[in-house]
PDB file of C-alpha atoms in Angstrom:
ATOM      1  CA  MET O   1     -19.936   4.879  -8.425  1.00 77.00           C
ATOM      2  CA  VAL O   2     -16.265   5.501  -7.970  1.00 93.00           C
ATOM      3  CA  ARG O   3     -15.756   5.665  -4.246  1.00 97.00           C
ATOM      4  CA  LEU O   4     -12.333   5.249  -2.728  1.00 97.00           C
ATOM      5  CA  ILE O   5     -13.290   1.848  -1.324  1.00 97.00           C
ATOM      6  CA  THR O   6     -13.817   0.688  -4.923  1.00 95.00           C
ATOM      7  CA  HIS O   7     -10.840   2.579  -6.294  1.00 97.00           C
ATOM      8  CA  ASN O   8      -8.629   0.777  -3.753  1.00 97.00           C
ATOM      9  CA  LEU O   9      -9.323  -2.469  -5.649  1.00 95.00           C
ATOM     10  CA  LEU O  10      -8.869  -1.277  -9.236  1.00 96.00           C
ATOM     11  CA  ALA O  11      -5.726  -1.954 -11.265  1.00 95.00           C
ATOM     12  CA  CYS O  12      -4.872  -1.698 -14.942  1.00 95.00           C
ATOM     13  CA  HIS O  13      -5.188  -4.898 -16.958  1.00 91.00           C
ATOM     14  CA  ALA O  14      -4.189  -3.582 -20.362  1.00 92.00           C
ATOM     15  CA  LYS O  15      -2.075  -5.872 -22.518  1.00 91.00           C
ATOM     16  CA  GLY O  16       1.494  -6.033 -21.236  1.00 89.00           C
ATOM     17  CA  CYS O  17       0.744  -3.990 -18.124  1.00 92.00           C
ATOM     18  CA  THR O  18       1.615  -6.411 -15.357  1.00 88.00           C
ATOM     19  CA  SER O  19       3.595  -4.351 -12.858  1.00 92.00           C
ATOM     20  CA  ASN O  20       3.269  -0.925 -11.267  1.00 94.00           C
ATOM     21  CA  ASN O  21      -0.366  -0.879 -12.451  1.00 96.00           C
ATOM     22  CA  PHE O  22      -1.857   0.141  -9.076  1.00 97.00           C
ATOM     23  CA  PRO O  23      -3.165   2.511  -7.861  1.00 97.00           C
ATOM     24  CA  LEU O  24      -4.725   4.292 -10.787  1.00 97.00           C
ATOM     25  CA  SER O  25      -4.227   8.067 -10.598  1.00 97.00           C
ATOM     26  CA  PHE O  26      -7.104  10.509 -10.828  1.00 98.00           C
ATOM     27  CA  LYS O  27      -7.063  13.349 -13.360  1.00 97.00           C
ATOM     28  CA  ASP O  28      -9.517  16.188 -14.082  1.00 98.00           C
ATOM     29  CA  ILE O  29     -12.052  14.844 -11.604  1.00 98.00           C
ATOM     30  CA  GLU O  30     -15.299  16.194 -10.218  1.00 98.00           C
ATOM     31  CA  VAL O  31     -15.987  15.045  -6.680  1.00 98.00           C
ATOM     32  CA  GLU O  32     -19.238  14.981  -4.758  1.00 97.00           C
ATOM     33  CA  THR O  33     -19.783  14.170  -1.096  1.00 97.00           C
ATOM     34  CA  ARG O  34     -22.845  12.112  -0.174  1.00 97.00           C
ATOM     35  CA  GLU O  35     -23.729  11.119   3.342  1.00 97.00           C
ATOM     36  CA  ALA O  36     -23.778   7.378   4.039  1.00 97.00           C
ATOM     37  CA  GLU O  37     -24.896   5.525   7.140  1.00 98.00           C
ATOM     38  CA  PHE O  38     -21.970   4.812   9.471  1.00 98.00           C
ATOM     39  CA  ASN O  39     -21.333   1.149  10.303  1.00 98.00           C
ATOM     40  CA  ALA O  40     -18.378   0.772  12.682  1.00 97.00           C
ATOM     41  CA  ASP O  41     -18.223  -3.020  12.274  1.00 97.00           C
ATOM     42  CA  PHE O  42     -17.968  -2.752   8.482  1.00 98.00           C
ATOM     43  CA  VAL O  43     -15.231  -0.113   8.609  1.00 97.00           C
ATOM     44  CA  THR O  44     -13.314  -2.087  11.244  1.00 97.00           C
ATOM     45  CA  GLY O  45     -13.581  -5.225   9.115  1.00 96.00           C
ATOM     46  CA  ILE O  46     -12.368  -3.560   5.905  1.00 97.00           C
ATOM     47  CA  LEU O  47      -9.410  -1.761   7.528  1.00 97.00           C
ATOM     48  CA  PRO O  48      -6.925  -4.690   7.379  1.00 96.00           C
ATOM     49  CA  LYS O  49      -7.828  -5.360   3.730  1.00 96.00           C
ATOM     50  CA  LEU O  50      -7.016  -1.870   2.442  1.00 97.00           C
ATOM     51  CA  ALA O  51      -3.921  -0.943   0.477  1.00 97.00           C
ATOM     52  CA  TRP O  52      -3.259   1.883   2.916  1.00 98.00           C
ATOM     53  CA  THR O  53      -0.538   3.835   1.098  1.00 97.00           C
ATOM     54  CA  ALA O  54      -2.632   3.811  -2.082  1.00 98.00           C
ATOM     55  CA  LEU O  55      -5.741   4.910  -0.162  1.00 98.00           C
ATOM     56  CA  VAL O  56      -3.953   7.852   1.457  1.00 98.00           C
ATOM     57  CA  ALA O  57      -2.506   8.960  -1.905  1.00 98.00           C
ATOM     58  CA  SER O  58      -5.894   8.660  -3.619  1.00 98.00           C
ATOM     59  CA  ALA O  59      -7.630  10.571  -0.831  1.00 98.00           C
ATOM     60  CA  LYS O  60      -5.139  13.401  -1.300  1.00 98.00           C
ATOM     61  CA  GLN O  61      -5.856  13.411  -5.047  1.00 97.00           C
ATOM     62  CA  VAL O  62      -9.549  14.007  -4.331  1.00 97.00           C
ATOM     63  CA  GLY O  63      -8.751  16.740  -1.801  1.00 97.00           C
ATOM     64  CA  ASP O  64      -8.970  14.883   1.513  1.00 98.00           C
ATOM     65  CA  THR O  65      -5.976  14.936   3.848  1.00 98.00           C
ATOM     66  CA  SER O  66      -7.652  13.519   6.966  1.00 98.00           C
ATOM     67  CA  LEU O  67      -6.009  10.073   6.957  1.00 98.00           C
ATOM     68  CA  PRO O  68      -2.704   9.426   8.729  1.00 97.00           C
ATOM     69  CA  GLU O  69       0.254   8.402   6.553  1.00 97.00           C
ATOM     70  CA  GLU O  70       0.719   5.178   8.525  1.00 96.00           C
ATOM     71  CA  GLN O  71      -2.084   2.645   8.879  1.00 96.00           C
ATOM     72  CA  PRO O  72      -3.047   2.394  12.551  1.00 95.00           C
ATOM     73  CA  GLU O  73      -3.113  -0.953  14.292  1.00 93.00           C
ATOM     74  CA  LEU O  74      -6.628  -2.313  14.625  1.00 90.00           C
ATOM     75  CA  GLU O  75      -6.491  -2.323  18.421  1.00 92.00           C
ATOM     76  CA  ASN O  76      -5.533   1.385  18.427  1.00 92.00           C
ATOM     77  CA  VAL O  77      -8.467   2.770  16.417  1.00 95.00           C
ATOM     78  CA  ASP O  78     -11.231   4.775  18.020  1.00 96.00           C
ATOM     79  CA  GLU O  79     -14.677   5.776  16.771  1.00 96.00           C
ATOM     80  CA  GLU O  80     -13.433   9.154  15.550  1.00 97.00           C
ATOM     81  CA  PHE O  81     -10.858   7.462  13.302  1.00 97.00           C
ATOM     82  CA  LEU O  82     -13.460   4.972  12.042  1.00 98.00           C
ATOM     83  CA  LYS O  83     -15.805   7.830  11.139  1.00 98.00           C
ATOM     84  CA  THR O  84     -12.991   9.598   9.280  1.00 98.00           C
ATOM     85  CA  LEU O  85     -12.167   6.401   7.380  1.00 98.00           C
ATOM     86  CA  HIS O  86     -15.879   5.851   6.676  1.00 98.00           C
ATOM     87  CA  HIS O  87     -16.087   9.325   5.156  1.00 98.00           C
ATOM     88  CA  VAL O  88     -13.060   8.759   2.918  1.00 98.00           C
ATOM     89  CA  LEU O  89     -14.134   5.291   1.781  1.00 98.00           C
ATOM     90  CA  LEU O  90     -17.883   5.694   1.378  1.00 98.00           C
ATOM     91  CA  GLU O  91     -18.926   9.343   1.218  1.00 98.00           C
ATOM     92  CA  ILE O  92     -16.510  10.757  -1.355  1.00 98.00           C
ATOM     93  CA  HIS O  93     -17.767  10.041  -4.881  1.00 98.00           C
ATOM     94  CA  VAL O  94     -15.787  10.742  -8.045  1.00 98.00           C
ATOM     95  CA  GLU O  95     -18.469  11.698 -10.557  1.00 97.00           C
ATOM     96  CA  SER O  96     -16.370  12.352 -13.649  1.00 98.00           C
ATOM     97  CA  GLY O  97     -12.797  12.511 -14.849  1.00 98.00           C
ATOM     98  CA  GLU O  98     -10.186   9.902 -15.588  1.00 98.00           C
ATOM     99  CA  MET O  99      -8.190   7.201 -13.879  1.00 98.00           C
ATOM    100  CA  ILE O 100      -4.739   6.697 -15.376  1.00 97.00           C
ATOM    101  CA  CYS O 101      -2.411   3.716 -15.067  1.00 97.00           C
ATOM    102  CA  PRO O 102       0.954   4.742 -13.566  1.00 97.00           C
ATOM    103  CA  ASN O 103       2.732   2.152 -15.742  1.00 96.00           C
ATOM    104  CA  CYS O 104       1.265   2.248 -19.252  1.00 94.00           C
ATOM    105  CA  SER O 105      -0.725   5.525 -18.990  1.00 96.00           C
ATOM    106  CA  HIS O 106      -3.931   3.823 -20.153  1.00 95.00           C
ATOM    107  CA  ILE O 107      -6.893   6.102 -19.453  1.00 96.00           C
ATOM    108  CA  TYR O 108     -10.078   4.799 -17.859  1.00 96.00           C
ATOM    109  CA  PRO O 109     -12.813   7.451 -18.159  1.00 97.00           C
ATOM    110  CA  ILE O 110     -15.336   8.107 -15.388  1.00 97.00           C
ATOM    111  CA  SER O 111     -18.759   9.347 -16.451  1.00 97.00           C
ATOM    112  CA  ASN O 112     -21.817   9.791 -14.214  1.00 96.00           C
ATOM    113  CA  GLY O 113     -19.853   8.166 -11.398  1.00 95.00           C
ATOM    114  CA  ILE O 114     -19.178   4.988 -13.372  1.00 94.00           C
ATOM    115  CA  PRO O 115     -15.663   3.981 -14.412  1.00 95.00           C
ATOM    116  CA  ASN O 116     -15.294   2.424 -17.846  1.00 92.00           C
ATOM    117  CA  MET O 117     -12.828  -0.384 -17.214  1.00 92.00           C
ATOM    118  CA  LEU O 118     -13.546  -2.163 -20.496  1.00 89.00           C
ATOM    119  CA  LEU O 119     -10.603  -2.721 -22.808  1.00 87.00           C
ATOM    120  CA  ALA O 120     -10.679  -2.857 -26.591  1.00 82.00           C
ATOM    121  CA  GLU O 121      -9.874  -6.273 -28.056  1.00 82.00           C
ATOM    122  CA  HIS O 122      -6.326  -5.199 -29.009  1.00 80.00           C
ATOM    123  CA  GLU O 123      -5.721  -4.032 -25.393  1.00 77.00           C
ATOM    124  CA  ILE O 124      -6.594  -7.316 -23.721  1.00 80.00           C
ATOM    125  CA  ALA O 125      -3.704  -9.224 -22.197  1.00 57.00           C
TER     126      ALA O 125
END
């Protein structure tokens, strides 16, 4: 499933695409929201590992504007913020559409919630 927690790790690896290949942009997507059990410790632990600017931009692309532009300091987060982050990371599912590299414009299709990140032999770096 393409959730924003997964999307925050994906970059283009097409041949010759070595810079400005993250984050992949969404296009023509269908989004579904599915409830997931909240785990404050997990969300707190993942917070420092996120590419925050990319996460905020991706959340906006899927229609969610609940995250602040600046990543809060870990000691300043409350349960309400953690629940908001949990929702963005784990409950928003991109079911179909495309992810596009901002550098080389390679298209990675999403079908049934699964991104096809495979490259053809001539596209492999």
